[in-house]
mmCIF file of N, CA and C in Angstrom:
data_model
loop_
_atom_site.group_PDB
_atom_site.id
_atom_site.type_symbol
_atom_site.label_atom_id
_atom_site.label_comp_id
_atom_site.label_asym_id
_atom_site.label_seq_id
_atom_site.Cartn_x
_atom_site.Cartn_y
_atom_site.Cartn_z
ATOM 1 N N MET A 92 3.929 37.758 -23.275
ATOM 2 C CA MET A 92 3.291 37.105 -22.400
ATOM 3 C C MET A 92 3.203 35.749 -23.664
ATOM 4 N N ALA A 93 3.961 34.636 -24.721
ATOM 5 C CA ALA A 93 3.901 33.621 -24.963
ATOM 6 C C ALA A 93 5.051 33.380 -23.847
ATOM 7 N N LEU A 94 6.318 34.164 -23.202
ATOM 8 C CA LEU A 94 7.408 33.179 -22.388
ATOM 9 C C LEU A 94 6.329 32.992 -20.885
ATOM 10 N N VAL A 95 5.866 33.625 -20.023
ATOM 11 C CA VAL A 95 4.896 33.255 -19.505
ATOM 12 C C VAL A 95 4.485 32.095 -19.368
ATOM 13 N N LEU A 96 3.452 32.288 -20.558
ATOM 14 C CA LEU A 96 3.182 30.908 -20.778
ATOM 15 C C LEU A 96 3.594 30.098 -21.075
ATOM 16 N N LEU A 97 4.999 29.950 -21.623
ATOM 17 C CA LEU A 97 5.595 29.025 -21.345
ATOM 18 C C LEU A 97 6.275 28.424 -20.084
ATOM 19 N N ALA A 98 6.467 29.965 -19.803
ATOM 20 C CA ALA A 98 7.422 29.021 -18.130
ATOM 21 C C ALA A 98 6.341 28.452 -16.989
ATOM 22 N N LEU A 99 5.117 29.091 -17.632
ATOM 23 C CA LEU A 99 3.845 28.149 -16.300
ATOM 24 C C LEU A 99 4.010 26.610 -17.124
ATOM 25 N N VAL A 100 3.139 26.521 -18.268
ATOM 26 C CA VAL A 100 3.789 24.862 -18.534
ATOM 27 C C VAL A 100 4.712 24.368 -17.738
ATOM 28 N N ALA A 101 6.065 24.647 -18.152
ATOM 29 C CA ALA A 101 6.912 24.254 -17.799
ATOM 30 C C ALA A 101 6.859 23.768 -16.373
ATOM 31 N N VAL A 102 6.987 23.822 -15.359
ATOM 32 C CA VAL A 102 6.626 24.308 -13.655
ATOM 33 C C VAL A 102 5.537 24.138 -13.443
ATOM 34 N N SER A 103 4.858 23.170 -14.432
ATOM 35 C CA SER A 103 3.728 22.689 -14.267
ATOM 36 C C SER A 103 3.917 21.518 -14.700
ATOM 37 N N VAL A 104 4.928 20.944 -15.505
ATOM 38 C CA VAL A 104 5.636 20.457 -15.505
ATOM 39 C C VAL A 104 6.370 19.396 -15.109
ATOM 40 N N ALA A 105 6.624 20.567 -14.663
ATOM 41 C CA ALA A 105 8.499 19.910 -13.224
ATOM 42 C C ALA A 105 7.015 19.762 -12.392
ATOM 43 N N GLU A 106 6.412 19.161 -11.867
ATOM 44 C CA GLU A 106 5.261 19.309 -10.805
ATOM 45 C C GLU A 106 4.790 17.714 -10.714
ATOM 46 N N GLY A 107 4.784 17.518 -11.857
ATOM 47 C CA GLY A 107 3.877 16.499 -11.907
ATOM 48 C C GLY A 107 4.462 15.229 -12.228
ATOM 49 N N ALA A 108 5.783 16.042 -12.662
ATOM 50 C CA ALA A 108 7.125 14.814 -13.172
ATOM 51 C C ALA A 108 7.256 14.206 -11.293
ATOM 52 N N GLU A 109 7.199 13.928 -10.507
ATOM 53 C CA GLU A 109 7.854 13.184 -9.748
ATOM 54 C C GLU A 109 7.972 12.149 -9.886
ATOM 55 N N THR A 110 9.345 11.683 -9.662
ATOM 56 C CA THR A 110 10.611 10.444 -9.923
ATOM 57 C C THR A 110 9.579 9.042 -8.971
ATOM 58 N N LYS A 111 9.681 8.823 -9.705
ATOM 59 C CA LYS A 111 9.184 7.100 -9.033
ATOM 60 C C LYS A 111 9.803 6.917 -7.338
ATOM 61 N N SER A 112 11.403 6.852 -7.615
ATOM 62 C CA SER A 112 11.605 7.087 -6.173
ATOM 63 C C SER A 112 11.000 7.915 -5.310
ATOM 64 N N ALA A 113 10.539 9.487 -5.174
ATOM 65 C CA ALA A 113 10.663 10.127 -4.709
ATOM 66 C C ALA A 113 9.093 9.910 -4.637
ATOM 67 N N GLN A 114 8.579 8.767 -4.713
ATOM 68 C CA GLN A 114 6.929 9.029 -4.897
ATOM 69 C C GLN A 114 6.784 7.682 -3.715
ATOM 70 N N ALA A 115 8.566 7.227 -4.197
ATOM 71 C CA ALA A 115 7.913 5.817 -3.560
ATOM 72 C C ALA A 115 8.073 6.101 -1.729
ATOM 73 N N GLU A 116 9.686 7.259 -1.562
ATOM 74 C CA GLU A 116 9.673 7.636 -0.253
ATOM 75 C C GLU A 116 8.437 8.385 0.309
ATOM 76 N N ARG A 117 8.024 8.849 -0.011
ATOM 77 C CA ARG A 117 6.721 9.791 -0.252
ATOM 78 C C ARG A 117 5.917 9.360 0.969
ATOM 79 N N MET A 118 5.372 7.462 -0.199
ATOM 80 C CA MET A 118 4.403 6.727 -0.278
ATOM 81 C C MET A 118 4.805 6.227 1.519
ATOM 82 N N ARG A 119 6.283 5.596 1.852
ATOM 83 C CA ARG A 119 6.832 5.220 2.677
ATOM 84 C C ARG A 119 6.695 5.659 4.061
ATOM 85 N N HIS A 120 6.806 7.331 3.585
ATOM 86 C CA HIS A 120 7.099 8.109 4.388
ATOM 87 C C HIS A 120 5.475 8.219 5.502
ATOM 88 N N LEU A 121 4.516 8.402 4.653
ATOM 89 C CA LEU A 121 2.743 8.047 5.187
ATOM 90 C C LEU A 121 2.462 6.609 5.355
ATOM 91 N N ALA A 122 2.639 5.990 4.933
ATOM 92 C CA ALA A 122 2.936 4.661 6.127
ATOM 93 C C ALA A 122 3.198 4.044 7.206
ATOM 94 N N GLY A 123 4.706 4.892 7.087
ATOM 95 C CA GLY A 123 5.533 5.468 9.036
ATOM 96 C C GLY A 123 4.466 6.051 8.945
ATOM 97 N N GLU A 124 3.765 7.193 8.463
ATOM 98 C CA GLU A 124 3.017 7.991 9.425
ATOM 99 C C GLU A 124 2.022 7.333 10.666
ATOM 100 N N ARG A 125 1.166 6.723 8.712
ATOM 101 C CA ARG A 125 -0.754 6.525 9.361
ATOM 102 C C ARG A 125 0.037 4.727 9.797
ATOM 103 N N GLY A 126 1.078 4.536 10.881
ATOM 104 C CA GLY A 126 0.792 3.244 11.310
ATOM 105 C C GLY A 126 1.283 1.771 10.762
ATOM 106 N N CYS A 127 1.374 2.042 8.828
ATOM 107 C CA CYS A 127 0.738 0.676 8.527
ATOM 108 C C CYS A 127 2.343 -0.282 8.679
ATOM 109 N N THR A 128 3.249 0.763 8.423
ATOM 110 C CA THR A 128 4.470 -0.440 8.546
ATOM 111 C C THR A 128 4.439 -1.289 10.262
ATOM 112 N N VAL A 129 3.846 -0.995 11.597
ATOM 113 C CA VAL A 129 3.617 -2.011 12.166
ATOM 114 C C VAL A 129 3.185 -2.503 11.939
ATOM 115 N N CYS A 130 2.730 -3.798 10.808
ATOM 116 C CA CYS A 130 2.316 -4.900 10.502
ATOM 117 C C CYS A 130 3.342 -5.577 8.912
ATOM 118 N N HIS A 131 3.146 -4.273 8.249
ATOM 119 C CA HIS A 131 2.827 -4.257 6.923
ATOM 120 C C HIS A 131 4.427 -4.653 6.796
ATOM 121 N N ARG A 132 4.835 -4.804 5.813
ATOM 122 C CA ARG A 132 6.662 -4.974 5.193
ATOM 123 C C ARG A 132 6.211 -4.516 3.706
ATOM 124 N N GLU A 133 7.606 -3.841 2.623
ATOM 125 C CA GLU A 133 6.584 -3.582 1.764
ATOM 126 C C GLU A 133 7.246 -5.325 0.883
ATOM 127 N N ALA A 134 8.235 -6.354 1.571
ATOM 128 C CA ALA A 134 8.419 -6.780 0.830
ATOM 129 C C ALA A 134 8.651 -8.304 1.808
ATOM 130 N N PRO A 135 8.502 -9.400 1.219
ATOM 131 C CA PRO A 135 8.493 -10.290 2.116
ATOM 132 C C PRO A 135 9.710 -10.573 2.747
ATOM 133 N N THR A 136 9.558 -11.299 4.041
ATOM 134 C CA THR A 136 10.466 -11.523 4.314
ATOM 135 C C THR A 136 11.226 -12.986 4.899
ATOM 136 N N GLN A 137 12.586 -13.741 4.244
ATOM 137 C CA GLN A 137 12.580 -14.812 4.939
ATOM 138 C C GLN A 137 12.430 -15.561 6.269
ATOM 139 N N ARG A 138 11.833 -16.917 6.531
ATOM 140 C CA ARG A 138 11.618 -17.349 7.901
ATOM 141 C C ARG A 138 12.247 -18.495 8.006
ATOM 142 N N ASP A 139 12.650 -19.285 8.674
ATOM 143 C CA ASP A 139 13.089 -20.133 8.807
ATOM 144 C C ASP A 139 11.551 -21.201 9.770
ATOM 145 N N ALA A 140 11.429 -22.309 9.864
ATOM 146 C CA ALA A 140 10.080 -22.717 9.212
ATOM 147 C C ALA A 140 9.454 -22.501 11.502
ATOM 148 N N ASP A 141 10.614 -22.467 12.264
ATOM 149 C CA ASP A 141 10.175 -22.842 13.312
ATOM 150 C C ASP A 141 10.004 -21.312 13.637
ATOM 151 N N GLU A 142 10.030 -20.189 13.112
ATOM 152 C CA GLU A 142 9.982 -18.925 13.385
ATOM 153 C C GLU A 142 8.386 -18.434 13.113
ATOM 154 N N ALA A 143 7.391 -17.325 14.092
ATOM 155 C CA ALA A 143 6.526 -16.956 14.082
ATOM 156 C C ALA A 143 5.831 -15.852 12.413
ATOM 157 N N LEU A 144 4.845 -16.271 11.825
ATOM 158 C CA LEU A 144 4.028 -16.009 11.158
ATOM 159 C C LEU A 144 4.173 -14.380 11.010
ATOM 160 N N PRO A 145 4.509 -13.991 9.795
ATOM 161 C CA PRO A 145 4.394 -12.425 9.848
ATOM 162 C C PRO A 145 2.924 -11.804 10.109
ATOM 163 N N LEU A 146 3.831 -10.657 10.291
ATOM 164 C CA LEU A 146 1.784 -10.595 10.947
ATOM 165 C C LEU A 146 0.949 -9.921 10.017
ATOM 166 N N ALA A 147 1.169 -9.583 8.808
ATOM 167 C CA ALA A 147 0.302 -8.975 7.862
ATOM 168 C C ALA A 147 0.768 -9.607 6.696
ATOM 169 N N PRO A 148 0.344 -9.119 5.070
ATOM 170 C CA PRO A 148 0.932 -9.269 3.978
ATOM 171 C C PRO A 148 2.169 -8.325 3.560
ATOM 172 N N SER A 149 2.894 -8.760 3.283
ATOM 173 C CA SER A 149 4.123 -8.145 2.249
ATOM 174 C C SER A 149 2.305 -6.968 1.037
ATOM 175 N N TRP A 150 3.625 -5.208 1.234
ATOM 176 C CA TRP A 150 2.581 -4.568 0.580
ATOM 177 C C TRP A 150 3.614 -5.383 -1.335
ATOM 178 N N ARG A 151 4.110 -6.273 -1.438
ATOM 179 C CA ARG A 151 4.389 -7.226 -2.566
ATOM 180 C C ARG A 151 3.090 -8.526 -2.493
ATOM 181 N N GLU A 152 3.214 -8.854 -1.870
ATOM 182 C CA GLU A 152 1.833 -10.122 -2.016
ATOM 183 C C GLU A 152 0.185 -9.268 -1.834
ATOM 184 N N ILE A 153 0.619 -7.825 -1.221
ATOM 185 C CA ILE A 153 -0.905 -8.296 -2.152
ATOM 186 C C ILE A 153 -1.101 -7.278 -2.992
ATOM 187 N N ALA A 154 0.120 -6.701 -3.961
ATOM 188 C CA ALA A 154 -0.068 -6.405 -5.392
ATOM 189 C C ALA A 154 0.138 -7.510 -6.127
ATOM 190 N N ALA A 155 0.854 -8.865 -5.653
ATOM 191 C CA ALA A 155 0.516 -9.595 -6.907
ATOM 192 C C ALA A 155 -0.975 -10.394 -6.319
ATOM 193 N N ARG A 156 -1.175 -10.469 -5.435
ATOM 194 C CA ARG A 156 -2.575 -10.716 -5.601
ATOM 195 C C ARG A 156 -4.110 -9.904 -6.055
ATOM 196 N N TYR A 157 -3.519 -8.793 -6.376
ATOM 197 C CA TYR A 157 -4.721 -7.674 -6.752
ATOM 198 C C TYR A 157 -4.789 -6.815 -7.530
ATOM 199 N N ARG A 158 -3.546 -6.872 -8.657
ATOM 200 C CA ARG A 158 -3.226 -5.436 -9.205
ATOM 201 C C ARG A 158 -3.621 -6.516 -10.961
ATOM 202 N N GLY A 159 -4.327 -5.561 -11.553
ATOM 203 C CA GLY A 159 -4.875 -6.389 -12.417
ATOM 204 C C GLY A 159 -6.268 -6.422 -12.396
ATOM 205 N N ARG A 160 -7.093 -6.648 -10.628
ATOM 206 C CA ARG A 160 -8.110 -6.973 -10.847
ATOM 207 C C ARG A 160 -9.464 -6.273 -10.690
ATOM 208 N N ALA A 161 -10.105 -6.209 -11.089
ATOM 209 C CA ALA A 161 -11.121 -4.432 -11.588
ATOM 210 C C ALA A 161 -11.402 -4.361 -9.828
ATOM 211 N N GLY A 162 -11.637 -3.255 -9.690
ATOM 212 C CA GLY A 162 -11.589 -2.748 -8.823
ATOM 213 C C GLY A 162 -10.929 -2.904 -7.372
ATOM 214 N N ALA A 163 -10.078 -3.539 -7.411
ATOM 215 C CA ALA A 163 -8.973 -3.584 -6.635
ATOM 216 C C ALA A 163 -8.859 -2.603 -5.906
ATOM 217 N N GLU A 164 -7.895 -1.077 -6.588
ATOM 218 C CA GLU A 164 -7.599 -0.021 -6.172
ATOM 219 C C GLU A 164 -8.996 -0.179 -4.660
ATOM 220 N N GLU A 165 -10.215 0.081 -5.456
ATOM 221 C CA GLU A 165 -10.971 0.726 -4.099
ATOM 222 C C GLU A 165 -11.274 -0.260 -3.407
ATOM 223 N N ARG A 166 -11.732 -1.861 -3.415
ATOM 224 C CA ARG A 166 -11.985 -2.453 -2.629
ATOM 225 C C ARG A 166 -11.035 -1.838 -1.183
ATOM 226 N N LEU A 167 -9.147 -2.739 -2.020
ATOM 227 C CA LEU A 167 -8.437 -2.568 -1.221
ATOM 228 C C LEU A 167 -8.049 -0.886 -0.355
ATOM 229 N N ALA A 168 -8.971 0.403 -0.573
ATOM 230 C CA ALA A 168 -8.650 0.763 -0.055
ATOM 231 C C ALA A 168 -10.151 0.991 0.994
ATOM 232 N N HIS A 169 -11.072 0.924 1.149
ATOM 233 C CA HIS A 169 -12.567 1.096 1.330
ATOM 234 C C HIS A 169 -11.555 -0.017 2.626
ATOM 235 N N THR A 170 -10.489 -1.274 2.940
ATOM 236 C CA THR A 170 -10.008 -2.133 3.472
ATOM 237 C C THR A 170 -9.783 -1.551 4.416
ATOM 238 N N VAL A 171 -8.506 -0.470 3.840
ATOM 239 C CA VAL A 171 -7.414 0.093 4.304
ATOM 240 C C VAL A 171 -8.141 1.167 5.581
ATOM 241 N N VAL A 172 -9.156 1.955 5.376
ATOM 242 C CA VAL A 172 -10.274 3.107 6.544
ATOM 243 C C VAL A 172 -11.163 2.139 6.929
ATOM 244 N N GLY A 173 -11.671 1.355 6.221
ATOM 245 C CA GLY A 173 -12.853 0.382 7.515
ATOM 246 C C GLY A 173 -12.144 -0.981 7.712
ATOM 247 N N GLY A 174 -11.833 -1.746 7.606
ATOM 248 C CA GLY A 174 -11.150 -2.780 8.004
ATOM 249 C C GLY A 174 -12.043 -3.390 7.451
ATOM 250 N N ALA A 175 -11.083 -4.729 7.810
ATOM 251 C CA ALA A 175 -11.541 -6.268 6.618
ATOM 252 C C ALA A 175 -12.110 -7.641 7.990
ATOM 253 N N ASP A 176 -12.849 -8.038 7.577
ATOM 254 C CA ASP A 176 -13.880 -8.823 8.231
ATOM 255 C C ASP A 176 -13.183 -10.475 8.785
ATOM 256 N N PRO A 177 -12.791 -10.473 9.388
ATOM 257 C CA PRO A 177 -11.318 -11.695 9.210
ATOM 258 C C PRO A 177 -12.598 -12.903 9.169
ATOM 259 N N SER A 178 -13.782 -12.945 9.058
ATOM 260 C CA SER A 178 -14.142 -14.510 8.760
ATOM 261 C C SER A 178 -14.086 -14.802 7.200
ATOM 262 N N ARG A 179 -13.471 -14.115 6.695
ATOM 263 C CA ARG A 179 -13.018 -14.004 5.255
ATOM 264 C C ARG A 179 -12.317 -13.513 4.535
ATOM 265 N N SER A 180 -10.651 -13.817 6.027
ATOM 266 C CA SER A 180 -9.444 -13.887 5.048
ATOM 267 C C SER A 180 -9.016 -14.401 4.414
ATOM 268 N N HIS A 181 -8.146 -14.902 3.679
ATOM 269 C CA HIS A 181 -8.214 -15.070 1.900
ATOM 270 C C HIS A 181 -6.501 -15.453 2.876
ATOM 271 N N TRP A 182 -5.933 -15.005 3.557
ATOM 272 C CA TRP A 182 -4.568 -14.751 4.246
ATOM 273 C C TRP A 182 -4.436 -15.930 5.354
ATOM 274 N N LYS A 183 -5.750 -16.205 5.422
ATOM 275 C CA LYS A 183 -5.584 -17.476 7.214
ATOM 276 C C LYS A 183 -4.981 -18.222 7.128
ATOM 277 N N GLY A 184 -4.124 -18.534 8.226
ATOM 278 C CA GLY A 184 -2.844 -19.296 8.019
ATOM 279 C C GLY A 184 -1.268 -18.775 7.337
ATOM 280 N N ARG A 185 -1.592 -18.347 6.756
ATOM 281 C CA ARG A 185 0.181 -17.500 6.422
ATOM 282 C C ARG A 185 0.313 -16.718 7.089
ATOM 283 N N LEU A 186 -0.764 -16.220 8.072
ATOM 284 C CA LEU A 186 -0.609 -14.627 8.356
ATOM 285 C C LEU A 186 -0.940 -14.720 10.628
ATOM 286 N N GLU A 187 0.527 -14.171 11.444
ATOM 287 C CA GLU A 187 0.342 -13.994 12.700
ATOM 288 C C GLU A 187 -1.672 -13.683 13.231
ATOM 289 N N PHE A 188 -2.284 -12.505 12.432
ATOM 290 C CA PHE A 188 -3.107 -11.815 11.943
ATOM 291 C C PHE A 188 -4.444 -12.209 10.915
ATOM 292 N N ASN A 189 -5.792 -12.317 11.045
ATOM 293 C CA ASN A 189 -6.518 -12.523 10.331
ATOM 294 C C ASN A 189 -7.481 -11.366 10.452
ATOM 295 N N ARG A 190 -7.167 -11.095 11.203
ATOM 296 C CA ARG A 190 -8.027 -9.381 9.838
ATOM 297 C C ARG A 190 -7.019 -8.239 10.529
ATOM 298 N N MET A 191 -7.590 -6.731 10.571
ATOM 299 C CA MET A 191 -7.686 -5.978 9.850
ATOM 300 C C MET A 191 -7.983 -4.710 10.255
ATOM 301 N N ASP A 192 -8.006 -4.432 11.592
ATOM 302 C CA ASP A 192 -9.343 -2.933 12.128
ATOM 303 C C ASP A 192 -8.441 -2.005 10.872
ATOM 304 N N ALA A 193 -9.793 -0.843 11.358
ATOM 305 C CA ALA A 193 -9.756 0.103 10.047
ATOM 306 C C ALA A 193 -8.434 0.822 11.066
ATOM 307 N N ASN A 194 -8.248 1.410 10.067
ATOM 308 C CA ASN A 194 -7.225 2.838 10.719
ATOM 309 C C ASN A 194 -8.114 4.294 10.295
ATOM 310 N N PRO A 195 -8.729 4.838 10.911
ATOM 311 C CA PRO A 195 -8.933 6.047 11.350
ATOM 312 C C PRO A 195 -7.457 6.941 10.970
ATOM 313 N N LYS A 196 -6.492 6.739 11.139
ATOM 314 C CA LYS A 196 -5.737 7.675 10.893
ATOM 315 C C LYS A 196 -5.141 8.788 9.297
ATOM 316 N N LEU A 197 -6.070 7.228 9.044
ATOM 317 C CA LEU A 197 -5.904 7.585 6.612
ATOM 318 C C LEU A 197 -7.139 7.914 6.597
ATOM 319 N N THR A 198 -7.331 9.476 5.721
ATOM 320 C CA THR A 198 -8.201 9.731 4.869
ATOM 321 C C THR A 198 -8.310 9.114 3.813
ATOM 322 N N ARG A 199 -9.329 8.496 3.046
ATOM 323 C CA ARG A 199 -9.777 7.623 1.888
ATOM 324 C C ARG A 199 -8.742 8.229 1.170
ATOM 325 N N GLU A 200 -8.698 9.755 0.574
ATOM 326 C CA GLU A 200 -8.161 10.183 -0.732
ATOM 327 C C GLU A 200 -6.088 8.703 0.131
ATOM 328 N N GLU A 201 -5.979 9.436 1.045
ATOM 329 C CA GLU A 201 -4.830 8.405 1.344
ATOM 330 C C GLU A 201 -4.166 6.942 0.776
ATOM 331 N N ALA A 202 -5.727 6.903 1.595
ATOM 332 C CA ALA A 202 -5.799 5.307 1.290
ATOM 333 C C ALA A 202 -5.235 4.934 -0.636
ATOM 334 N N ARG A 203 -6.225 5.303 -1.064
ATOM 335 C CA ARG A 203 -6.391 5.357 -2.620
ATOM 336 C C ARG A 203 -5.203 5.566 -3.085
ATOM 337 N N ARG A 204 -3.862 6.432 -2.873
ATOM 338 C CA ARG A 204 -2.705 7.281 -3.183
ATOM 339 C C ARG A 204 -1.536 5.612 -2.547
ATOM 340 N N LEU A 205 -1.874 5.525 -1.425
ATOM 341 C CA LEU A 205 -1.205 4.140 -1.257
ATOM 342 C C LEU A 205 -2.353 3.230 -1.648
ATOM 343 N N VAL A 206 -3.093 2.747 -1.463
ATOM 344 C CA VAL A 206 -2.571 1.154 -2.112
ATOM 345 C C VAL A 206 -3.248 1.745 -4.298
ATOM 346 N N ARG A 207 -2.474 2.645 -4.429
ATOM 347 C CA ARG A 207 -2.447 2.322 -6.155
ATOM 348 C C ARG A 207 -1.019 2.557 -6.537
ATOM 349 N N TRP A 208 -0.257 3.018 -5.067
ATOM 350 C CA TRP A 208 1.305 3.118 -4.875
ATOM 351 C C TRP A 208 1.766 1.018 -4.544
ATOM 352 N N ILE A 209 1.261 1.024 -4.151
ATOM 353 C CA ILE A 209 1.447 -0.004 -3.124
ATOM 354 C C ILE A 209 1.161 -2.041 -4.468
ATOM 355 N N LEU A 210 -0.013 -0.804 -5.756
ATOM 356 C CA LEU A 210 -1.003 -2.211 -6.462
ATOM 357 C C LEU A 210 0.791 -2.270 -8.245
ATOM 358 N N SER A 211 1.097 -0.718 -7.710
ATOM 359 C CA SER A 211 2.408 -0.946 -7.986
ATOM 360 C C SER A 211 4.162 -0.860 -8.549
ATOM 361 N N SER A 212 4.073 -1.545 -7.269
ATOM 362 C CA SER A 212 5.324 -2.493 -6.359
ATOM 363 C C SER A 212 5.302 -3.839 -6.817
ATOM 364 N N PRO A 213 6.812 -4.108 -7.397
ATOM 365 C CA PRO A 213 7.066 -5.523 -8.525
ATOM 366 C C PRO A 213 6.987 -6.868 -7.074
ATOM 367 N N SER A 214 6.464 -7.388 -8.036
ATOM 368 C CA SER A 214 5.917 -9.291 -7.646
ATOM 369 C C SER A 214 7.042 -9.277 -6.333
ATOM 370 N N PRO A 215 6.565 -10.330 -5.596
ATOM 371 C CA PRO A 215 7.606 -10.903 -4.007
ATOM 372 C C PRO A 215 8.865 -11.608 -5.118
ATOM 373 N N ARG A 216 9.633 -12.080 -5.040
ATOM 374 C CA ARG A 216 11.051 -12.623 -5.193
ATOM 375 C C ARG A 216 10.877 -14.145 -4.623
#
């Protein structure tokens, strides 16, 4: 009996010990599948002064702005699912789009998982 219990614990630990790279790949796939990557990139890209503004902030820029703020995960998940009011955009003038439309392709839980992963992203270089 103890051997069976030990085996179950080992399987449970192995399933919960997803590597960071595996989690990142799973989140990238989810973001792509749900349309997030149409506008967002993982990291900011270099651009010349005469090039168009990026469509949306990169995930690393979002992480740098919101990481460590109380309620950030829930607030961002709400924005991902429900959209954002363009009149309250603090990215104004830095992006092509000043608004984020609702994303009905994402569940609230998927949005939370994506936001949690985004907030754990390294800062922009």
